[in-house]
C-alpha positions as a Python dict, from the first residue, in 0.01 Angstrom:
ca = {
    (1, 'X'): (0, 0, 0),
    (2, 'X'): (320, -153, 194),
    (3, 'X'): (230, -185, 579),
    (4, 'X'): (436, 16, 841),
    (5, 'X'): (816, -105, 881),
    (6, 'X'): (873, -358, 1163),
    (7, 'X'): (1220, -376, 1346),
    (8, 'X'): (1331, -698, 1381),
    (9, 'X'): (1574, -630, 1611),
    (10, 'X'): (1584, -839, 1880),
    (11, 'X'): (1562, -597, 2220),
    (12, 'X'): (1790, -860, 2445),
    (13, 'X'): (2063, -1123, 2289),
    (14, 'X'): (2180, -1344, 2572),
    (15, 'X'): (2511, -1500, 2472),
    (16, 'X'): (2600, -1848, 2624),
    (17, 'X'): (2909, -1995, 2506),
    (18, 'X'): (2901, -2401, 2527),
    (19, 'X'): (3176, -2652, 2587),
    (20, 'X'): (3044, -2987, 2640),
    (21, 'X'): (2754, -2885, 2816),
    (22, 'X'): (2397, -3092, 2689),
    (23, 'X'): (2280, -3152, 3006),
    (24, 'X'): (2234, -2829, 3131),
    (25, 'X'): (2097, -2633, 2773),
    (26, 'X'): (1710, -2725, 2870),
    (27, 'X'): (1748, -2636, 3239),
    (28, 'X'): (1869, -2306, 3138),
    (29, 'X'): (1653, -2258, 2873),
    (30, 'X'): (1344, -2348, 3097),
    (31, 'X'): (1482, -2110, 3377),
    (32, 'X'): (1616, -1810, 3148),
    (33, 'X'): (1280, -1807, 2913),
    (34, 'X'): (1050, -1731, 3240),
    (35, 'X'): (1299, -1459, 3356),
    (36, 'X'): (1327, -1322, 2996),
    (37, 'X'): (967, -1302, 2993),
    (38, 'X'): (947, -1084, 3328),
    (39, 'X'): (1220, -873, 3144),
    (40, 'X'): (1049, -805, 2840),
    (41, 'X'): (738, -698, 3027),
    (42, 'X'): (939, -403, 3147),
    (43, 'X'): (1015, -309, 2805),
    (44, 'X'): (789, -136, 2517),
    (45, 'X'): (550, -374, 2350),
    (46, 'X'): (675, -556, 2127),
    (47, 'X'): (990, -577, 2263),
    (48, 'X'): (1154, -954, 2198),
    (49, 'X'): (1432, -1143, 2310),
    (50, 'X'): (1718, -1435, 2184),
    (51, 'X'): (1930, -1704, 2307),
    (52, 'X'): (2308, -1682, 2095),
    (53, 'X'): (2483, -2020, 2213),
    (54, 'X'): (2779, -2036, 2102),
    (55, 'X'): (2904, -2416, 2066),
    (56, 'X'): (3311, -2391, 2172),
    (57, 'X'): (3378, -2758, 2010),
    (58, 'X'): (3154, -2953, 2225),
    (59, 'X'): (3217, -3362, 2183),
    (60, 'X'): (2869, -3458, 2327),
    (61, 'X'): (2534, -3369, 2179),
    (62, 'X'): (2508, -3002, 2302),
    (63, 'X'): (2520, -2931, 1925),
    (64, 'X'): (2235, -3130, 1840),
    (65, 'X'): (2065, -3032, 2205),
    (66, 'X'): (2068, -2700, 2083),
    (67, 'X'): (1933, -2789, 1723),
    (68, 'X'): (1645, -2926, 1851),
    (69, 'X'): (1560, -2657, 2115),
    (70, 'X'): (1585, -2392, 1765),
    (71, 'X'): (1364, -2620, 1609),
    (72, 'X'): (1081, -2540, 1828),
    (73, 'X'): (1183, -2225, 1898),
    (74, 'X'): (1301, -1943, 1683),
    (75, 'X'): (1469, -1762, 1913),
    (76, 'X'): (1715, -2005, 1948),
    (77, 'X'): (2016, -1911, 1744),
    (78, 'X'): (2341, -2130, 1751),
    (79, 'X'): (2677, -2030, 1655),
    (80, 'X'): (2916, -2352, 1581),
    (81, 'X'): (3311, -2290, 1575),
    (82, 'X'): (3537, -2510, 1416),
    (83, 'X'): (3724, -2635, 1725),
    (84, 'X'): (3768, -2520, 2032),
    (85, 'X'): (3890, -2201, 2085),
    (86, 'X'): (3828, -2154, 2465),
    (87, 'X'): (3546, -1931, 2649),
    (88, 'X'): (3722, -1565, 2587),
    (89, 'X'): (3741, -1656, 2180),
    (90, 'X'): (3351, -1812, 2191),
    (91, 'X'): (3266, -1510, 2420),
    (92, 'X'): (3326, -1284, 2133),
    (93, 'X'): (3216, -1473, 1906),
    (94, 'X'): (2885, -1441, 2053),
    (95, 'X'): (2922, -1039, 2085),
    (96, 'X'): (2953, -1002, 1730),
    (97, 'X'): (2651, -1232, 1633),
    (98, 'X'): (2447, -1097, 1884),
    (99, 'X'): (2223, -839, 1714),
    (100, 'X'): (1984, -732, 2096),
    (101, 'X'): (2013, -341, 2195),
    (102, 'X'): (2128, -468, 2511),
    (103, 'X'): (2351, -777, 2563),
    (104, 'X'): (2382, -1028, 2828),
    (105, 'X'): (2734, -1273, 2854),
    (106, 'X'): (2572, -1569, 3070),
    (107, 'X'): (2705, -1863, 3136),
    (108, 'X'): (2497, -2201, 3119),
    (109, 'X'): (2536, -2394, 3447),
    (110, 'X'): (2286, -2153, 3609),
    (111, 'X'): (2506, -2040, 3862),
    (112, 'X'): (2460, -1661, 3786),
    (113, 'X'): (2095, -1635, 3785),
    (114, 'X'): (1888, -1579, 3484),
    (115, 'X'): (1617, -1393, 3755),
    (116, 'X'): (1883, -1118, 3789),
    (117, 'X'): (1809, -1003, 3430),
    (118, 'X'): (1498, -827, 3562),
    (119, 'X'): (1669, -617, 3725),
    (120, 'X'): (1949, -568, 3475),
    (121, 'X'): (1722, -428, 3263),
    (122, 'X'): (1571, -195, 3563),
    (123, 'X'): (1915, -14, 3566),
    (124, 'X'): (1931, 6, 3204),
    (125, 'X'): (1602, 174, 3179),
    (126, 'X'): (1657, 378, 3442),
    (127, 'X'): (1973, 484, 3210),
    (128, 'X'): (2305, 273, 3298),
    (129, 'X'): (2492, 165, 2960),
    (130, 'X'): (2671, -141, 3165),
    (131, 'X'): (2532, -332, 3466),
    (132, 'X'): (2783, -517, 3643),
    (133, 'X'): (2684, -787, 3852),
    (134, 'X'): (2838, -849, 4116),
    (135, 'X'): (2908, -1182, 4327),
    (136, 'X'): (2874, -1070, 4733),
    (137, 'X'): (2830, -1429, 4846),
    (138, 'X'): (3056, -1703, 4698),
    (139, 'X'): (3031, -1955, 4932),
    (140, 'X'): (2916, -2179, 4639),
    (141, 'X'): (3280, -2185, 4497),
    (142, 'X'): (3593, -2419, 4636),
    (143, 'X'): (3754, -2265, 4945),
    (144, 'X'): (4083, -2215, 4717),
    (145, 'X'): (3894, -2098, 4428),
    (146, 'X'): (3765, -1848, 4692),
    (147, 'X'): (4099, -1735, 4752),
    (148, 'X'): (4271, -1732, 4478),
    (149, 'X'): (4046, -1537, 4345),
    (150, 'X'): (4052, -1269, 4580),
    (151, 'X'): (4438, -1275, 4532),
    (152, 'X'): (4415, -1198, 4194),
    (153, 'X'): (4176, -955, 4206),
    (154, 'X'): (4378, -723, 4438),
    (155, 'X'): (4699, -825, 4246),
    (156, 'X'): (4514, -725, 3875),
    (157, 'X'): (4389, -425, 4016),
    (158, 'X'): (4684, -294, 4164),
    (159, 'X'): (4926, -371, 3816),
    (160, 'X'): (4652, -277, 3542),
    (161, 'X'): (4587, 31, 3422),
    (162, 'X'): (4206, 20, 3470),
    (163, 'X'): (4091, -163, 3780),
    (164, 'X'): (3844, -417, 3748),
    (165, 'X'): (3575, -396, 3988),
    (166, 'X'): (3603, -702, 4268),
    (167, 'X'): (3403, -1018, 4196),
    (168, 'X'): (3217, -952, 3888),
    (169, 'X'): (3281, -1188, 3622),
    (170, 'X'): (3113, -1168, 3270),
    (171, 'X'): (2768, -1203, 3343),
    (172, 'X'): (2644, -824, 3322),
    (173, 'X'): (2441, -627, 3092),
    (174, 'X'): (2573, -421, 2810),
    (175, 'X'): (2424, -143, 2589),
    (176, 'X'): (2449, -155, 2243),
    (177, 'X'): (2673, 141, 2255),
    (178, 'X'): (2934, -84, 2468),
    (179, 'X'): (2882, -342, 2263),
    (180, 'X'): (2993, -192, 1966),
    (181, 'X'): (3319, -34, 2079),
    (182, 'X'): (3402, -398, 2249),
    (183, 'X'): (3373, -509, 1883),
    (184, 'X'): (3630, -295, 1759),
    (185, 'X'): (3884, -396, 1982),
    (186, 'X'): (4109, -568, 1792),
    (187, 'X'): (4318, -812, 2038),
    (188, 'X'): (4350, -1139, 1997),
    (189, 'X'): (4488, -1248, 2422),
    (190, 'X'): (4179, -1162, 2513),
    (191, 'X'): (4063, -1090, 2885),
    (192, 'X'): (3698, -1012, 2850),
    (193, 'X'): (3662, -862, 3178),
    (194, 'X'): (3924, -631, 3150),
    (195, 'X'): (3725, -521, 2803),
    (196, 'X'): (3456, -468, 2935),
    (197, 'X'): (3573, -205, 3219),
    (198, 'X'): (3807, -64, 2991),
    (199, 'X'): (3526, 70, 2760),
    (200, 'X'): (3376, 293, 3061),
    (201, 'X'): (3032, 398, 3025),
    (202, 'X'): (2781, 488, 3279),
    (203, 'X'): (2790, 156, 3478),
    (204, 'X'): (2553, 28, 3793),
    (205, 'X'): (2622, -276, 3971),
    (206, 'X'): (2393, -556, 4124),
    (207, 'X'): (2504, -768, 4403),
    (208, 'X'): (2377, -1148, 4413),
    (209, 'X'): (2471, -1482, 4582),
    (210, 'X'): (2609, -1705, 4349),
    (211, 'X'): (2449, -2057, 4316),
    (212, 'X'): (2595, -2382, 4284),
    (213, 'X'): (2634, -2578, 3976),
    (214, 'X'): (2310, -2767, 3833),
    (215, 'X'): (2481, -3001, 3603),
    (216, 'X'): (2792, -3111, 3466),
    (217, 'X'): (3141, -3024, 3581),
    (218, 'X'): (3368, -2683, 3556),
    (219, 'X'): (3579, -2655, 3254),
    (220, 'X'): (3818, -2439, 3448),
    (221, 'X'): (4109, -2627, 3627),
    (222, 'X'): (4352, -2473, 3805),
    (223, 'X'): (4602, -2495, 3519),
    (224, 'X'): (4362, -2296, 3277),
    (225, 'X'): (4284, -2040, 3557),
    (226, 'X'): (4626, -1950, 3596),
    (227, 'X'): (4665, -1880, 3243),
    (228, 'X'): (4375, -1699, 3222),
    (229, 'X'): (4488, -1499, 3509),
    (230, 'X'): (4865, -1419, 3345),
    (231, 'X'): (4706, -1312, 3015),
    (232, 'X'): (4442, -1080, 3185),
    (233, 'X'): (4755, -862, 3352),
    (234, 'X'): (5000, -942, 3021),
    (235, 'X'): (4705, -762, 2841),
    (236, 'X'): (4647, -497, 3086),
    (237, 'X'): (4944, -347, 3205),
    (238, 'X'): (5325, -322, 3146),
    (239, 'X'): (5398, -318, 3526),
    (240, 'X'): (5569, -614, 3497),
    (241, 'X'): (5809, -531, 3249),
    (242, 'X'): (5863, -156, 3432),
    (243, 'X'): (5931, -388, 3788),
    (244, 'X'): (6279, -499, 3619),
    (245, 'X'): (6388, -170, 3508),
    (246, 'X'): (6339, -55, 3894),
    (247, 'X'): (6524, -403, 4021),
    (248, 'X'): (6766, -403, 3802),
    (249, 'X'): (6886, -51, 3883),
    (250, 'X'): (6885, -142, 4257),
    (251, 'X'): (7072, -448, 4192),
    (252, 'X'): (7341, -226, 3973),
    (253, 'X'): (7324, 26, 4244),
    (254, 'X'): (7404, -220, 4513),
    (255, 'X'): (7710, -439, 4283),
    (256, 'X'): (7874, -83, 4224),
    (257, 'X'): (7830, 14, 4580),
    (258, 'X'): (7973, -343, 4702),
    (259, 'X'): (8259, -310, 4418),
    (260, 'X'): (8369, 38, 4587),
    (261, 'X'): (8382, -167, 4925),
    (262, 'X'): (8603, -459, 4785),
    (263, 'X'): (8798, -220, 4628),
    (264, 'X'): (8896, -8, 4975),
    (265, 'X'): (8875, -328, 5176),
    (266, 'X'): (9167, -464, 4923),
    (267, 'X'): (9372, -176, 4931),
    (268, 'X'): (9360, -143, 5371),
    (269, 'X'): (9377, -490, 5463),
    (270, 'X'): (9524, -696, 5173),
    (271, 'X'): (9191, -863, 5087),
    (272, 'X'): (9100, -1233, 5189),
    (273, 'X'): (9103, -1549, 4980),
    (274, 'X'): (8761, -1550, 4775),
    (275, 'X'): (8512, -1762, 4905),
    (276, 'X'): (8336, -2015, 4705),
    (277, 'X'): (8012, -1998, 4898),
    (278, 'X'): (7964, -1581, 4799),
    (279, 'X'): (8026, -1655, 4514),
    (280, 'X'): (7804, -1908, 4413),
    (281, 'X'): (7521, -1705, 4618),
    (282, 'X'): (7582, -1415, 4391),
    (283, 'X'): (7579, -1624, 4044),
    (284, 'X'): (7277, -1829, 4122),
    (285, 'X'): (7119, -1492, 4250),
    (286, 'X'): (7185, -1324, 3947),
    (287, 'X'): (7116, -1598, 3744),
    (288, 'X'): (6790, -1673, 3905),
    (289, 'X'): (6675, -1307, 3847),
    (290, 'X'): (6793, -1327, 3528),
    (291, 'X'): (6581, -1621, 3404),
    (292, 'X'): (6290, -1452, 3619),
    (293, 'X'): (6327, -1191, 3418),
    (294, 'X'): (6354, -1328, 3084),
    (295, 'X'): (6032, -1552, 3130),
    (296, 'X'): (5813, -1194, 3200),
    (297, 'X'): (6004, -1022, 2858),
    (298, 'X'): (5877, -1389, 2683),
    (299, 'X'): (5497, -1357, 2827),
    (300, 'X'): (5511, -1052, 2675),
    (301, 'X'): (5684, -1121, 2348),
    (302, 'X'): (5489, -1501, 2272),
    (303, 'X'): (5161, -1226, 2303),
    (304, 'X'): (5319, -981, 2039),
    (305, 'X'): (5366, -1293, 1824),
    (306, 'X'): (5040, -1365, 1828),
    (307, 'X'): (4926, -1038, 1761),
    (308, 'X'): (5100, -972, 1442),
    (309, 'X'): (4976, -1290, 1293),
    (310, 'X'): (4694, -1149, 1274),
    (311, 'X'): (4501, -1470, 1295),
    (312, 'X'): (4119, -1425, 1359),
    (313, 'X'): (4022, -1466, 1673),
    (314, 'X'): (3782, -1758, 1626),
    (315, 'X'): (3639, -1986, 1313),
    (316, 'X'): (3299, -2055, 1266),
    (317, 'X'): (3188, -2384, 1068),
    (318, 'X'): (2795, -2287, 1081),
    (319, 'X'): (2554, -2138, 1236),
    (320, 'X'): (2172, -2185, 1293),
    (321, 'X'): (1895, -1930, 1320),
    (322, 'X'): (2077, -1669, 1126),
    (323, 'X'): (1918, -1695, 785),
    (324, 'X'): (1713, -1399, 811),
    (325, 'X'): (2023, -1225, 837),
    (326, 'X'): (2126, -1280, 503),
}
């Protein structure tokens, strides 16, 4: 007689996408196994966990780091992708490998604590489908980071057309639920955190200090911050495009209005001699706005591009710890 039916299913995935990153995968994995442990003992027996790192075309060892962590370890899972495809591509790479009932986007450099799961999974129990987790102390981060940051937030949040709550980035807890309806969004300029409000849910939020980096170096300079932060409003609203139909009308309104004046002021006094300095004010004015405007229509556009290409989003050229799957 068969024996009863086990469920394999893992209860938690974290997801870790890796760039580069070998000196910090057995710090974390130390650190996050003893707070996954706590987790679990929350949960019904039985209940089990996994790590989903997702290797973003690391040129060091992290690959092989990794590989040797899974060999001792089965919980270890390792997604490889063919190049790299930067953290929003490897971040859903690792949502649709990760197979947990809840899911956790963490990032490696242990500056989000892995001790906050415990009480991630608290709020879940006690019923919340997402649980943000938010950053009230970020005095770990570069001054200008700092700031910027809060620029962007305020700016994001008051041209999108769901508000992203202040200072949480993608370490949070999703249900399963969540999880699958992020799946089926089929965008390829991604903006994770915009995603994952988007989808709605019942969410609760966790405030923590944010630590400093344990190892390695950020792979986010400025230059790849400011993209991220033009393709997270591109993606969210059309505000920008709407701003041009509302300037453009005032500047119409004001050329007719100023037209009507040059006409009456001919027509009195004879007119003047035209200047050279008005109007080269109002063609590089004009032209200026112009060009403005054409760059916002092209943000837009290059993203339509890319969207009917229908590329996928990400390659993978293995994986390890999957073959159960199959």
């Amino acid at each position: 007689m068969d024996g009863p039916i086990v469920d394999q299913t893992p209860t938690l995935s974290l997801i870790v996408p890796v760039l580069n990153e070998e000196a910090a995968i057995a710090p974390f994995l130390d650190r996050s196994a003893s707070a996954l442990d706590r987790a679990l003992e929350l949960l019904a027996s039985g209940a089990t966990a996994e790590w989903v790192f997702v290797n973003d075309g690391s040129t060091d060892a992290t690959e092989a780091v990794i590989a040797g962590r899974a060999a001792r370890d089965t919980r270890v899972r390792l997604v490889n992708l063919s190049r790299n495809f930067g953290k929003e591509a490897a971040l859903a790479a690792g949502i649709d490998h990760a197979r947990g009932k809840a899911v956790i986007p963490i990032d490696v450099d242990l500056q989000d604590p892995p001790e906050l799961i415990v009480e991630m999974v608290r709020a879940w129990l006690d019923g919340a489908q997402v649980v943000n987790a938010r950053r009230s102390d970020r005095s770990s981060d570069a001054v200008v980071k700092r700031v910027t940051a809060r620029w962007f937030y305020r700016l994001y949040n008051r041209l999108a057309d769901h508000p992203i709550p202040e200072n949480v980035g993608d370490f949070r807890l999703m249900d399963r639920e969540a999880v699958e309806v992020i799946r089926r969004l089929g965008e390829h300029s991604r903006f994770n955190k915009g995603l994952f409000s988007w989808v709605g849910f019942d969410v609760a939020t966790i405030d923590y200090q944010r630590e400093a980096r344990q190892s390695g170096q950020s792979k986010w300079p400025a230059l790849r911050l400011w993209t991220l932060a033009i393709d997270g409003i591109v993606a969210s609203s059309t505000v920008p495009l709407r701003i041009w139909t509302y300037l453009g009308a005032m500047i119409a309104i004001g050329a007719f209005s100023y037209a009507v004046f040059v006409i009456l002021y001919t027509l009195t006094t004879g007119g003047d001699a035209p200047g050279y300095a008005s109007i080269m004010v109002a063609v590089l004015f004009l032209g200026g706005l112009n060009m403005l405007a054409l760059g916002v229509l092209g943000e837009y556009v290059g993203r339509i591009a890319t969207e009917v290409r229908r590329r996928p989003l990400y390659v993978v050229s293995s994986t390890l710890g999957f073959q159960e799957d199959n």
